[in-house]
Coordinates of C-alpha atoms in Angstrom, one line a residue:
Chain A
Q1 CA -17.3 -8.8 3.3
Q2 CA -14.3 -7.3 1.6
Q3 CA -15.0 -3.9 3.1
V4 CA -13.0 -2.1 5.8
K5 CA -15.0 0.7 7.3
Q6 CA -13.1 3.7 8.8
S7 CA -14.2 6.5 11.0
P8 CA -14.2 9.4 11.5
Q9 CA -14.0 10.9 8.0
S10 CA -12.2 14.0 9.5
L11 CA -10.7 14.8 12.8
I12 CA -9.4 18.0 14.4
V13 CA -7.1 17.7 17.4
Q14 CA -5.2 20.2 19.4
K15 CA -1.4 20.0 19.5
G16 CA -0.4 17.6 22.3
G17 CA -3.7 15.7 22.2
I18 CA -4.5 12.1 21.3
S19 CA -5.9 11.3 17.8
I20 CA -7.9 8.2 17.5
I21 CA -9.1 6.6 14.3
N22 CA -11.2 3.5 14.1
C23 CA -11.6 0.7 11.6
A24 CA -13.9 -2.3 11.4
Y25 CA -13.9 -5.3 9.1
E26 CA -16.1 -8.3 8.4
N27 CA -13.8 -10.9 6.7
T28 CA -12.2 -13.0 9.4
A29 CA -9.7 -14.3 6.8
F30 CA -7.8 -10.9 7.0
D31 CA -4.5 -11.5 8.7
Y32 CA -2.5 -8.3 8.4
F33 CA -3.7 -4.8 9.2
P34 CA -1.5 -1.9 8.2
W35 CA -2.0 1.9 8.6
Y36 CA -0.8 4.3 6.0
Q37 CA -0.1 8.0 6.2
Q38 CA -0.6 10.2 3.1
F39 CA 0.4 13.8 2.7
P40 CA -1.3 15.8 -0.1
G41 CA 0.2 15.0 -3.5
K42 CA 2.2 12.1 -2.2
G43 CA 1.9 8.4 -2.2
P44 CA 0.9 6.6 1.0
A45 CA 3.6 5.5 3.4
L46 CA 3.4 2.6 5.8
L47 CA 3.1 3.8 9.4
I48 CA 2.6 0.8 11.5
A49 CA 1.0 -2.7 11.1
I50 CA -0.3 -5.5 13.2
R51 CA -1.2 -9.2 12.9
P52 CA -4.4 -10.4 14.6
D53 CA -2.6 -12.6 17.1
V54 CA -1.4 -9.4 18.9
S55 CA -3.7 -7.0 20.8
E56 CA -1.5 -3.9 20.7
K57 CA 1.5 -2.7 18.9
K58 CA 3.4 0.5 19.7
E59 CA 6.0 2.4 17.7
G60 CA 6.9 5.7 19.1
R61 CA 3.8 7.9 19.3
F62 CA 1.8 5.6 17.2
T63 CA -0.2 2.6 18.7
I64 CA -2.5 0.1 17.1
S65 CA -5.1 -1.5 19.3
F66 CA -6.6 -4.7 17.9
N67 CA -9.8 -6.4 19.1
K68 CA -10.2 -9.6 17.2
S69 CA -13.5 -10.6 18.7
A70 CA -15.1 -7.3 17.8
K71 CA -13.3 -7.2 14.4
Q72 CA -12.1 -3.7 15.1
F73 CA -8.8 -2.0 15.2
S74 CA -7.7 1.5 15.9
L75 CA -4.8 3.9 15.5
H76 CA -3.8 6.1 18.4
I77 CA -1.5 9.0 17.9
M78 CA -0.2 10.3 21.2
D79 CA 1.1 13.9 21.6
S80 CA -0.3 14.8 18.2
Q81 CA 1.8 17.4 16.3
P82 CA 0.9 19.8 13.4
G83 CA 3.3 17.7 11.3
D84 CA 1.0 14.7 11.8
S85 CA -1.7 16.5 9.8
A86 CA -2.3 14.2 6.9
T87 CA -4.8 11.6 5.7
Y88 CA -4.7 8.2 7.4
F89 CA -5.9 5.0 5.8
C90 CA -6.4 1.7 7.5
A91 CA -6.2 -1.4 5.4
A92 CA -6.4 -5.2 5.6
V93 CA -4.8 -8.1 3.7
Y94 CA -5.7 -11.8 3.8
N95 CA -2.7 -13.4 2.3
Q96 CA 0.9 -12.5 1.6
G97 CA 1.3 -10.6 -1.7
G98 CA -2.5 -10.1 -1.7
K99 CA -4.6 -7.0 -2.3
L100 CA -4.8 -4.3 0.2
I101 CA -8.4 -3.4 1.1
F102 CA -8.4 0.2 2.2
G103 CA -10.7 2.1 4.5
Q104 CA -12.2 5.3 3.4
G105 CA -9.5 7.5 5.0
T106 CA -9.5 10.1 7.8
E107 CA -8.2 13.6 7.3
L108 CA -6.5 14.6 10.4
S109 CA -5.8 18.2 11.2
V110 CA -3.7 19.0 14.3
K111 CA -4.1 22.6 15.4
P112 CA -1.1 24.4 17.0
Chain B
G1 CA 15.5 0.4 1.6
A2 CA 12.3 -0.5 -0.3
V3 CA 12.0 2.6 -2.5
V4 CA 9.6 2.8 -5.3
S5 CA 9.8 5.6 -7.9
Q6 CA 7.3 6.8 -10.5
H7 CA 7.8 8.8 -13.6
P8 CA 6.6 11.3 -14.5
S9 CA 5.4 12.9 -11.3
W10 CA 2.9 14.9 -13.2
V11 CA 1.7 15.0 -16.8
I12 CA -0.7 17.0 -18.9
C13 CA -2.0 15.6 -22.1
K14 CA -4.6 16.4 -24.7
S15 CA -7.8 14.3 -25.0
G16 CA -7.3 11.4 -27.3
T17 CA -3.6 10.9 -26.7
S18 CA -1.9 8.1 -24.8
V19 CA 0.2 8.5 -21.7
K20 CA 2.7 6.0 -20.2
I21 CA 3.5 6.0 -16.5
E22 CA 6.5 4.0 -15.2
C23 CA 6.9 2.4 -11.8
R24 CA 10.3 1.2 -10.6
S25 CA 11.4 -0.6 -7.5
L26 CA 14.9 0.9 -7.0
D27 CA 16.5 -1.4 -4.4
F28 CA 14.5 -4.6 -4.5
Q29 CA 12.9 -7.0 -6.9
A30 CA 9.2 -6.7 -7.0
T31 CA 7.3 -10.0 -7.6
T32 CA 4.0 -8.2 -7.7
M33 CA 3.1 -4.6 -8.5
F34 CA -0.2 -2.9 -8.0
W35 CA -1.7 0.1 -9.7
Y36 CA -4.2 2.4 -8.0
R37 CA -6.0 5.5 -8.9
Q38 CA -7.2 8.1 -6.4
F39 CA -9.6 10.9 -6.8
P40 CA -9.5 14.0 -4.5
K41 CA -10.6 13.3 -1.0
Q42 CA -11.1 9.7 -1.7
S43 CA -9.5 6.4 -0.9
L44 CA -7.2 4.4 -3.2
M45 CA -9.0 2.3 -5.7
L46 CA -7.1 -0.8 -6.9
M47 CA -7.1 -0.9 -10.7
A48 CA -4.9 -4.0 -11.4
T49 CA -2.3 -6.4 -10.1
S50 CA 0.6 -7.4 -12.2
N51 CA 3.2 -10.1 -11.9
E52 CA 6.4 -10.1 -13.8
G53 CA 6.1 -11.8 -17.1
S54 CA 2.4 -12.5 -17.0
K55 CA -0.8 -10.6 -17.9
A56 CA -2.2 -8.2 -15.4
T57 CA -5.3 -9.0 -13.4
Y58 CA -7.8 -6.1 -13.6
E59 CA -10.4 -5.3 -11.0
Q60 CA -14.0 -5.3 -11.9
G61 CA -15.0 -2.3 -13.9
V62 CA -11.5 -1.3 -15.0
E63 CA -11.2 -1.3 -18.8
K64 CA -8.2 -3.5 -19.7
D65 CA -8.0 -2.1 -23.2
K66 CA -7.8 1.4 -21.9
F67 CA -5.4 0.9 -19.1
L68 CA -2.6 -1.2 -20.4
I69 CA -0.2 -2.7 -17.9
N70 CA 3.1 -4.2 -18.7
H71 CA 5.4 -5.8 -16.0
A72 CA 8.4 -6.5 -18.2
S73 CA 10.9 -7.0 -15.4
L74 CA 11.2 -7.5 -11.6
T75 CA 11.9 -3.8 -11.2
L76 CA 9.6 -2.1 -13.8
S77 CA 5.9 -1.9 -14.5
T78 CA 4.2 0.5 -16.8
L79 CA 0.7 1.8 -17.0
T80 CA -0.4 3.2 -20.3
V81 CA -3.6 5.2 -20.4
T82 CA -4.8 5.0 -24.0
S83 CA -7.0 7.5 -25.7
A84 CA -7.2 9.5 -22.5
H85 CA -10.2 11.7 -21.7
P86 CA -10.8 14.3 -19.1
E87 CA -12.5 11.8 -16.8
D88 CA -9.2 9.9 -16.7
S89 CA -7.7 12.8 -14.9
S90 CA -6.6 11.4 -11.5
F91 CA -3.7 10.6 -9.2
Y92 CA -2.2 7.2 -10.2
I93 CA -0.1 5.4 -7.7
C94 CA 1.8 2.2 -7.9
S95 CA 3.0 -0.1 -5.2
A96 CA 5.3 -3.1 -5.1
E97 CA 5.8 -6.1 -2.8
T98 CA 8.9 -8.2 -2.4
G99 CA 7.3 -11.6 -2.5
G100 CA 6.3 -13.7 0.5
S101 CA 5.5 -10.5 2.4
Y102 CA 2.5 -8.5 3.4
E103 CA 4.1 -5.2 3.0
Q104 CA 3.5 -3.0 0.0
Y105 CA 5.8 -0.1 -0.8
F106 CA 4.1 2.8 -2.6
G107 CA 5.5 5.2 -5.2
P108 CA 5.0 8.9 -4.9
G109 CA 2.2 9.0 -7.5
T110 CA 1.6 10.6 -10.9
R111 CA -0.8 13.4 -11.4
L112 CA -2.5 13.0 -14.8
T113 CA -4.5 15.9 -16.2
V114 CA -6.3 15.4 -19.5
T115 CA -7.4 18.6 -21.2

């Protein structure tokens, strides 16, 4: 119930394409869903986050789509660039100051 | 704002020695700090949660006597790996949250190699 399942494990996208990463959760008590971007040898950086009362959130080229009934959420990266090549983690939290439950990660490679 | 630093960024030590890693929140007071370890190509695994002035709460399976955590102030938490062994070699990352917030801010990580 505490798990967050993320897919795919790896993704190759051409420059300019759309990258889509999916996550699913079981615990309906989760109420905050962030996405993190991690470059090799670096700590994760918060990319974008959403609360379950919103179905979509967009920041620049990054969009989170949230389906509360299906308990799924996804990250869309529009106009993907080689600089977006990194590992992306979805996560979930069920109270402020609480533990982040991470997905397994998706290694994105954007080919020029 | 919300910058978290770690020191050192990398460390090599001999088996049996102890290593201390510092995590500092530079421009905010961190009510809670978290310590993670990450193996290559894997997700972050939470090791423990620490609150300023109180004992850390360790996740199941994490040896509290081996991984000593001290949260001495609202801007500093330390992780000491005692009697390190090669299997402790990993990437250790801390995060901090400001209190009453969902957001955690991560440090840059510390690469520990035990020879």
